Short mmCIF file of C-alpha atoms and ligand atoms in Angstrom, two decimals:
data_model
loop_
_atom_site.label_atom_id
_atom_site.label_comp_id
_atom_site.label_asym_id
_atom_site.label_seq_id
_atom_site.Cartn_x
_atom_site.Cartn_y
_atom_site.Cartn_z
CA MET A 127 151.33 155.22 147.46
CA HIS A 128 150.83 158.86 146.50
CA ASP A 129 149.37 159.63 143.08
CA PRO A 130 152.16 159.78 140.46
CA ALA A 131 150.00 162.05 138.30
CA VAL A 132 149.93 164.62 141.09
CA LEU A 133 153.73 164.53 141.46
CA ARG A 134 154.06 164.87 137.69
CA SER A 135 151.96 168.05 137.64
CA MET A 136 153.71 169.47 140.74
CA HIS A 137 157.07 168.92 139.05
CA LEU A 138 155.83 170.45 135.80
CA ALA A 139 154.52 173.53 137.62
CA ARG A 140 157.73 173.99 139.63
CA PHE A 141 160.37 173.26 136.98
CA LYS A 142 158.46 173.97 133.75
CA ALA A 143 159.61 170.63 132.35
CA GLU A 144 157.76 167.37 131.67
CA PRO A 145 159.32 164.70 133.96
CA SER A 146 159.77 160.95 133.89
CA VAL A 147 158.35 159.38 137.06
CA PHE A 148 159.71 156.43 139.08
CA VAL A 149 158.68 154.60 142.24
CA ALA A 150 160.58 152.55 144.84
CA PRO A 151 158.93 150.82 147.83
CA GLY A 152 159.78 150.68 151.52
CA ARG A 153 159.99 147.29 153.17
CA VAL A 154 159.38 145.18 156.23
CA ASN A 155 161.41 142.13 157.26
CA LEU A 156 159.18 139.11 157.76
CA ILE A 157 161.84 137.01 159.49
CA GLY A 158 165.66 136.82 159.79
CA GLU A 159 166.99 139.34 162.31
CA HIS A 160 170.72 139.99 162.91
CA THR A 161 171.58 137.27 160.44
CA ASP A 162 172.78 139.59 157.67
CA TYR A 163 176.25 140.34 159.07
CA ALA A 164 176.67 136.62 159.82
CA GLU A 165 176.30 136.06 156.04
CA GLY A 166 172.96 134.34 156.69
CA PHE A 167 169.38 134.68 155.45
CA VAL A 168 166.76 137.42 155.66
CA MET A 169 163.23 137.46 154.25
CA PRO A 170 161.94 140.98 153.56
CA VAL A 171 158.78 142.07 151.74
CA ALA A 172 158.34 145.27 149.69
CA ILE A 173 155.30 147.20 150.93
CA ASP A 174 152.79 149.52 149.30
CA PHE A 175 154.31 152.58 150.95
CA ALA A 176 156.78 154.06 148.50
CA THR A 177 158.81 157.07 147.38
CA LEU A 178 158.09 158.62 143.99
CA ALA A 179 160.64 160.62 142.00
CA ALA A 180 160.02 162.93 139.05
CA ILE A 181 163.10 163.89 137.05
CA SER A 182 163.78 166.19 134.10
CA PRO A 183 167.08 167.28 132.53
CA ARG A 184 168.49 170.83 132.91
CA THR A 185 170.80 172.76 130.61
CA ASP A 186 172.50 174.94 133.26
CA GLY A 187 174.62 172.18 134.84
CA LYS A 188 172.77 172.40 138.17
CA ILE A 189 171.30 169.64 140.29
CA VAL A 190 168.12 170.99 141.87
CA LEU A 191 166.46 168.84 144.53
CA TYR A 192 162.99 169.27 146.01
CA SER A 193 161.05 167.03 148.38
CA GLU A 194 157.36 167.49 148.97
CA ASN A 195 157.96 165.84 152.37
CA TYR A 196 160.30 168.73 153.24
CA ALA A 197 158.37 171.44 151.37
CA GLU A 198 159.44 173.98 154.00
CA ASP A 199 163.06 173.54 152.83
CA GLY A 200 162.21 174.67 149.30
CA GLU A 201 164.64 173.67 146.56
CA ARG A 202 168.35 173.00 147.11
CA THR A 203 170.75 173.66 144.25
CA PHE A 204 174.14 172.02 143.66
CA ASP A 205 176.74 172.18 140.93
CA ALA A 206 176.79 168.95 138.90
CA ASP A 207 180.55 169.38 138.30
CA ALA A 208 181.62 170.30 141.85
CA PRO A 209 182.64 167.61 144.38
CA LEU A 210 179.56 166.60 146.40
CA THR A 211 179.71 166.29 150.18
CA ALA A 212 177.22 165.18 152.81
CA SER A 213 175.67 167.79 155.12
CA LYS A 214 173.38 165.77 157.44
CA HIS A 215 170.36 166.88 155.42
CA TRP A 216 167.78 164.87 153.47
CA THR A 217 169.53 165.90 150.25
CA ASP A 218 172.44 163.61 151.28
CA TYR A 219 170.47 160.60 150.02
CA PRO A 220 169.84 161.77 146.42
CA LEU A 221 173.22 163.54 146.25
CA GLY A 222 174.95 160.39 147.47
CA VAL A 223 173.46 158.54 144.52
CA VAL A 224 175.04 161.08 142.15
CA ALA A 225 178.37 160.82 143.98
CA ILE A 226 178.45 157.01 143.85
CA LEU A 227 177.39 156.88 140.18
CA THR A 228 180.03 159.50 139.33
CA GLY A 229 182.58 157.35 141.17
CA GLU A 230 181.55 154.47 138.91
CA GLY A 231 182.60 156.56 135.90
CA HIS A 232 179.26 158.03 134.85
CA LYS A 233 179.07 161.68 133.78
CA ILE A 234 175.89 162.95 135.40
CA PRO A 235 174.39 166.05 133.76
CA GLY A 236 172.26 168.68 135.52
CA PHE A 237 168.70 167.72 136.45
CA SER A 238 165.68 168.69 138.52
CA LEU A 239 164.35 166.05 140.90
CA SER A 240 161.12 166.09 142.92
CA LEU A 241 160.59 163.48 145.64
CA TRP A 242 157.37 162.55 147.42
CA GLY A 243 156.96 159.56 149.69
CA ASP A 244 154.46 157.99 152.06
CA VAL A 245 156.93 155.61 153.73
CA PRO A 246 156.89 156.87 157.33
CA LEU A 247 160.27 158.56 157.86
CA GLY A 248 162.61 157.05 160.43
CA SER A 249 160.16 154.32 161.45
CA GLY A 250 162.26 151.40 160.31
CA LEU A 251 160.36 150.86 157.05
CA SER A 252 163.36 152.06 155.08
CA SER A 253 162.28 155.32 153.56
CA SER A 254 166.01 156.03 153.07
CA ALA A 255 166.56 152.98 150.84
CA SER A 256 163.46 153.87 148.82
CA VAL A 257 164.87 157.38 148.22
CA GLU A 258 168.24 155.97 147.14
CA VAL A 259 166.73 153.39 144.81
CA VAL A 260 164.17 155.70 143.21
CA THR A 261 166.82 158.40 142.69
CA ALA A 262 169.23 155.88 141.17
CA LEU A 263 166.61 154.67 138.68
CA ALA A 264 165.71 158.25 137.79
CA VAL A 265 169.30 159.43 137.31
CA LEU A 266 170.30 156.31 135.36
CA SER A 267 167.35 156.84 133.01
CA LEU A 268 168.66 160.34 132.33
CA ILE A 269 171.93 158.90 130.99
CA CYS A 270 170.19 155.92 129.33
CA SER A 271 171.99 153.47 131.61
CA SER A 272 170.91 150.62 133.87
CA TYR A 273 172.28 147.90 136.16
CA PRO A 274 171.12 144.40 137.05
CA GLY A 275 168.98 144.52 140.22
CA PRO A 276 171.52 143.12 142.69
CA VAL A 277 174.26 145.49 141.42
CA LEU A 278 171.93 148.49 141.68
CA ALA A 279 171.09 147.47 145.25
CA ARG A 280 174.81 147.30 146.14
CA LEU A 281 175.41 150.79 144.68
CA CYS A 282 172.53 152.18 146.75
CA GLN A 283 173.83 150.47 149.89
CA ARG A 284 177.16 152.21 149.23
CA VAL A 285 175.32 155.56 149.14
CA GLU A 286 174.21 154.92 152.69
CA ASN A 287 177.52 153.43 153.91
CA GLU A 288 180.01 155.70 152.16
CA PHE A 289 178.19 159.00 151.59
CA VAL A 290 175.50 159.31 154.25
CA GLY A 291 177.63 157.44 156.79
CA THR A 292 175.16 154.83 158.09
CA SER A 293 176.32 151.24 158.50
CA CYS A 294 173.47 149.19 157.07
CA GLY A 295 173.38 145.85 155.29
CA ILE A 296 172.09 145.38 151.77
CA MET A 297 168.62 144.02 152.59
CA ASP A 298 166.67 147.29 152.37
CA GLN A 299 167.99 148.34 148.99
CA PHE A 300 167.83 144.77 147.67
CA ILE A 301 164.13 144.30 148.38
CA SER A 302 163.25 147.81 147.19
CA VAL A 303 164.82 146.95 143.82
CA ASN A 304 163.81 143.29 143.54
CA GLY A 305 160.50 142.95 145.41
CA LYS A 306 157.55 141.29 143.70
CA GLU A 307 153.84 141.76 144.32
CA ASN A 308 152.35 139.13 146.66
CA HIS A 309 155.79 137.69 147.41
CA ALA A 310 158.43 137.74 150.13
CA LEU A 311 162.08 137.44 149.13
CA LEU A 312 164.46 135.01 150.79
CA LEU A 313 167.89 136.62 150.42
CA ASP A 314 171.16 134.80 151.00
CA CYS A 315 173.37 137.60 152.32
CA ARG A 316 176.49 135.58 151.43
CA ASP A 317 176.15 135.64 147.66
CA LEU A 318 172.98 137.74 147.14
CA SER A 319 171.17 134.83 145.51
CA PHE A 320 167.46 134.98 146.22
CA LYS A 321 164.19 133.13 145.96
CA LEU A 322 160.68 134.59 145.82
CA ALA A 323 158.09 132.97 148.09
CA PRO A 324 154.35 133.55 147.56
CA ILE A 325 152.27 135.43 150.13
CA PRO A 326 148.57 134.79 149.53
CA ALA A 327 146.77 137.91 148.28
CA ASP A 328 144.29 137.65 151.16
CA VAL A 329 147.02 138.10 153.77
CA ALA A 330 147.78 141.60 155.06
CA LEU A 331 150.96 142.88 156.69
CA VAL A 332 149.95 144.90 159.71
CA ILE A 333 152.92 146.94 160.88
CA ALA A 334 152.58 148.30 164.41
CA ASN A 335 154.97 151.02 165.54
CA THR A 336 155.69 150.86 169.28
CA MET A 337 156.78 154.53 168.99
CA VAL A 338 159.89 153.55 170.96
CA LYS A 339 163.04 154.56 169.06
CA HIS A 340 165.58 151.92 168.27
CA SER A 341 169.19 152.89 168.79
CA ILE A 342 171.29 151.05 166.22
CA ALA A 343 173.94 153.75 166.47
CA GLY A 344 173.66 153.63 170.26
CA GLY A 345 175.79 150.73 171.37
CA ASP A 346 173.38 147.87 171.86
CA TYR A 347 173.63 146.86 168.24
CA PRO A 348 177.46 146.76 168.05
CA THR A 349 177.57 144.98 171.43
CA ARG A 350 175.22 142.24 170.21
CA ARG A 351 177.21 141.88 167.05
CA ARG A 352 180.48 141.60 168.96
CA GLU A 353 179.03 139.04 171.35
CA SER A 354 177.76 136.81 168.56
CA GLU A 355 181.03 137.10 166.64
CA ALA A 356 183.01 136.11 169.75
CA ALA A 357 181.03 132.86 169.85
CA CYS A 358 181.87 132.29 166.21
CA ALA A 359 185.58 132.73 166.98
CA VAL A 360 185.40 129.98 169.63
CA ILE A 361 183.79 127.58 167.15
CA ALA A 362 186.32 128.52 164.46
CA SER A 363 189.20 127.72 166.85
CA HIS A 364 187.97 124.09 166.84
CA ARG A 365 186.46 123.85 163.42
CA PRO A 366 188.20 126.00 160.83
CA GLY A 367 185.88 126.82 157.97
CA VAL A 368 183.42 128.68 160.19
CA PRO A 369 184.25 132.30 159.36
CA PHE A 370 180.65 133.34 160.08
CA LEU A 371 177.81 131.99 162.22
CA ARG A 372 176.08 131.14 158.95
CA ASP A 373 178.49 128.20 158.83
CA ALA A 374 177.92 127.10 162.43
CA THR A 375 175.36 124.62 163.79
CA LEU A 376 173.48 124.16 167.05
CA GLU A 377 175.65 121.06 167.62
CA ASP A 378 178.73 123.32 167.57
CA LEU A 379 177.19 125.26 170.46
CA GLU A 380 176.55 122.05 172.37
CA LYS A 381 180.17 120.97 171.90
CA TRP A 382 181.95 124.26 172.59
CA GLY A 383 179.37 126.50 174.23
CA ARG A 384 181.04 125.99 177.63
CA GLU A 385 184.09 127.87 176.39
CA MET A 386 181.96 130.92 175.52
CA GLN A 387 180.80 133.80 177.68
CA PRO A 388 177.16 132.99 178.56
CA LYS A 389 175.88 136.02 176.65
CA SER A 390 177.91 135.09 173.57
CA LEU A 391 176.42 131.62 173.62
CA MET A 392 172.89 133.04 173.76
CA ARG A 393 173.47 135.57 170.97
CA ALA A 394 174.93 132.85 168.75
CA ARG A 395 172.05 130.51 169.52
CA HIS A 396 169.67 133.21 168.26
CA VAL A 397 171.62 133.80 165.03
CA ILE A 398 172.07 130.11 164.21
CA SER A 399 168.45 129.18 164.98
CA GLU A 400 167.15 132.30 163.20
CA ASN A 401 168.91 131.24 160.01
CA LEU A 402 167.21 127.84 160.23
CA ARG A 403 163.83 129.48 160.87
CA THR A 404 164.20 131.90 157.97
CA VAL A 405 164.93 129.12 155.49
CA ALA A 406 162.03 127.12 156.98
CA ALA A 407 159.72 130.14 156.65
CA GLU A 408 160.35 130.26 152.91
CA LYS A 409 159.47 126.54 152.67
CA ALA A 410 156.28 127.15 154.67
CA LEU A 411 155.21 129.93 152.27
CA GLU A 412 156.06 127.72 149.32
CA LYS A 413 153.68 125.08 150.71
CA GLY A 414 151.04 127.65 151.68
CA ASP A 415 151.43 126.53 155.31
CA LEU A 416 150.61 129.77 157.11
CA LYS A 417 150.17 128.02 160.44
CA GLU A 418 153.77 126.87 160.33
CA LEU A 419 154.89 130.37 159.31
CA GLY A 420 153.05 131.83 162.31
CA ARG A 421 154.74 129.30 164.59
CA LEU A 422 158.17 130.22 163.19
CA MET A 423 157.44 133.94 163.70
CA ALA A 424 156.47 133.32 167.33
CA GLU A 425 159.63 131.28 167.90
CA ALA A 426 161.68 134.00 166.20
CA HIS A 427 160.27 136.66 168.51
CA ASN A 428 161.03 134.60 171.61
CA SER A 429 164.58 134.00 170.42
CA TYR A 430 165.08 137.68 169.54
CA SER A 431 163.70 138.85 172.87
CA GLY A 432 165.21 136.08 175.04
CA ASP A 433 168.51 134.80 173.65
CA PHE A 434 169.39 137.95 171.74
CA ASP A 435 167.95 140.40 174.29
CA GLY A 436 167.09 142.60 171.29
CA SER A 437 163.52 143.55 172.20
CA CYS A 438 162.06 145.96 174.77
CA PRO A 439 159.01 145.79 177.08
CA GLU A 440 156.82 147.76 174.64
CA ALA A 441 157.60 145.48 171.68
CA ASP A 442 157.08 142.35 173.78
CA LEU A 443 153.73 143.78 174.88
CA MET A 444 152.70 144.62 171.30
CA VAL A 445 153.38 141.00 170.29
CA GLU A 446 151.60 139.63 173.35
CA LEU A 447 148.51 141.81 172.85
CA ALA A 448 148.15 140.60 169.25
CA GLN A 449 147.94 136.92 170.17
CA ASP A 450 144.18 136.51 170.66
CA ILE A 451 142.93 139.14 168.21
CA PRO A 452 140.94 137.40 165.42
CA GLY A 453 142.78 136.97 162.12
CA LEU A 454 146.36 136.79 163.46
CA ILE A 455 148.66 134.37 161.66
CA GLY A 456 151.95 135.41 163.28
CA ALA A 457 153.56 138.37 165.09
CA ARG A 458 157.10 139.39 165.93
CA LEU A 459 159.39 142.36 166.41
CA THR A 460 160.97 143.34 163.10
CA GLY A 461 164.08 145.39 162.34
CA GLY A 462 167.25 146.21 164.25
CA GLY A 463 165.59 145.84 167.64
CA PHE A 464 165.27 147.75 170.93
CA GLY A 465 161.94 149.25 169.82
CA GLY A 466 160.59 150.04 166.37
CA CYS A 467 157.80 148.04 164.74
CA THR A 468 156.19 144.63 165.05
CA ILE A 469 155.04 142.80 161.93
CA ASN A 470 151.72 140.99 162.15
CA LEU A 471 150.58 138.65 159.41
CA VAL A 472 146.80 138.93 159.41
CA GLU A 473 143.92 137.57 157.33
CA GLN A 474 142.92 140.39 155.00
CA SER A 475 139.23 140.26 155.95
CA GLN A 476 140.16 140.94 159.60
CA ALA A 477 143.06 143.34 159.05
CA LYS A 478 141.29 146.64 159.70
CA ALA A 479 139.54 145.43 162.83
CA PHE A 480 142.78 143.78 163.99
CA ALA A 481 144.72 147.03 163.61
CA ALA A 482 142.07 149.02 165.49
CA GLU A 483 141.91 146.53 168.36
CA LEU A 484 145.70 146.24 168.67
CA GLY A 485 146.05 150.02 168.74
CA LYS A 486 143.36 150.31 171.39
CA ARG A 487 144.90 147.65 173.61
CA TYR A 488 148.42 149.05 173.33
CA ALA A 489 147.30 152.60 174.10
CA ALA A 490 145.32 151.40 177.12
CA ARG A 491 148.33 149.56 178.54
CA THR A 492 151.12 152.05 177.76
CA GLY A 493 149.47 155.43 177.32
CA ILE A 494 151.22 155.60 173.93
CA VAL A 495 149.11 155.83 170.76
CA PRO A 496 150.85 153.57 168.21
CA GLN A 497 150.94 154.12 164.46
CA ILE A 498 149.54 151.03 162.78
CA HIS A 499 149.75 150.51 159.03
CA VAL A 500 147.88 147.89 157.02
CA CYS A 501 150.14 146.99 154.07
CA HIS A 502 150.43 144.43 151.30
CA ALA A 503 153.37 142.74 149.62
CA SER A 504 154.08 144.91 146.61
CA GLY A 505 156.39 145.09 143.60
CA GLY A 506 159.92 146.48 143.34
CA ALA A 507 161.12 149.80 141.94
CA HIS A 508 160.18 150.74 138.37
CA LYS A 509 159.31 153.51 135.95
CA ILE A 510 155.69 154.66 135.91
CA GLY A 511 153.83 155.20 132.67
P1 LIG B 677 164.13 154.86 157.68
O1 LIG B 677 164.96 154.45 156.53
O2 LIG B 677 163.91 153.75 158.66
O3 LIG B 677 162.84 155.50 157.29
P2 LIG B 677 166.33 156.62 158.11
O4 LIG B 677 166.71 157.51 159.25
O5 LIG B 677 167.30 155.63 157.65
O6 LIG B 677 164.94 155.96 158.51
O7 LIG B 677 165.96 157.52 156.85
C1 LIG B 677 165.09 158.62 156.97
C2 LIG B 677 165.67 159.79 156.21
O8 LIG B 677 165.62 159.55 154.79
C3 LIG B 677 164.91 161.08 156.41
O9 LIG B 677 165.31 161.72 157.60
C4 LIG B 677 165.30 161.86 155.17
O10 LIG B 677 166.57 162.43 155.31
C5 LIG B 677 165.39 160.77 154.11
N1 LIG B 677 164.10 160.66 153.38
C6 LIG B 677 163.21 159.65 153.44
N2 LIG B 677 162.13 159.89 152.67
C7 LIG B 677 162.34 161.09 152.10
C8 LIG B 677 161.58 161.93 151.20
N3 LIG B 677 160.39 161.54 150.72
N4 LIG B 677 162.13 163.11 150.84
C9 LIG B 677 163.33 163.49 151.30
N5 LIG B 677 164.08 162.77 152.14
C10 LIG B 677 163.60 161.58 152.55
MG1 LIG B 678 166.99 153.84 156.63
#
């Protein structure tokens, strides 16, 4: 995380006003892929890459936004009273927060906001959710208001869905708000109930970027979703009370799988088994059984790559190359699929050497130099100082 004191003095120099400073983390999903829209389980972890926000009130009714990450853009100024619209620019994320909060009946006054993050942008570690959450905390503090964590997460998800125009689930915002140091969070996407599961302090999260872009907007993602939902419809035609694959079992697939398109059957088998694995992973962490967790992660990767066909050769290779590097507990592709990052659970004492060796092996085999980050399970969004 960048130094909050540095952001504070940058904000003070730029806006001539002493700010309040907030932080919200990025995240990585430990296990539970493509289970969210089936009302199932996911298990993300907040990481120690985060976005900081410094905010101070203004008296001229303007909203002035600055991001150190986009310093070349300078400041952007908006009218706090005018209707706010998206413009496919980074300012959509903080402005969307103002728009959604205004829609909830809040009167948002003018303010100056400085952002500065070290969550890699567009790498699947959810820099966007961290911007939404940190801005929401900052703006709410200005009007002396607050929301319970799950409600705040929902409002920030709406920023992305309704203002920015990205169809994402609630996981990213939820973990950024509710994460806890040295813990993963098992989230039930049906009712947003959650359980924290301990990650030992001597375990590192090594996130390896294949540098291959995932294409959630592309077509693969909606196709997979449609295929798995078609399988659910077949089950529901026999067994009402299965509106989502969350409610289906592997026995259902044995009974009625023959009536499904082969691809639908495979996609559903991934979603149903992934839900079971995700719940089991929480139990393994609870017991401190890292070996079992590693086994579940390996099984999850095979299911994601095989049954769900959601991986790519580079991600499969990154997982394969990790297998015999000392310190590995478990490795799998994380995120929406078709590229992006793998998550490797690694003994802390070996993490640096592990990251170096994995990077070397991957570059030798693909000619691509991967970005590899050594992270730790960190706390959720909060005010600093
Ligand atoms: P991801 O969430 O996986 O990092 P997204 O494409 O969803 O990728 O979000 C990245 C976008 O979020 C950036 O292109 C930018 O518009 C915005 N963003 C993220 N971090 C910052 C920041 N520190 N300052 C300004 N905008 C940011
Ligand atoms: Mg995002």
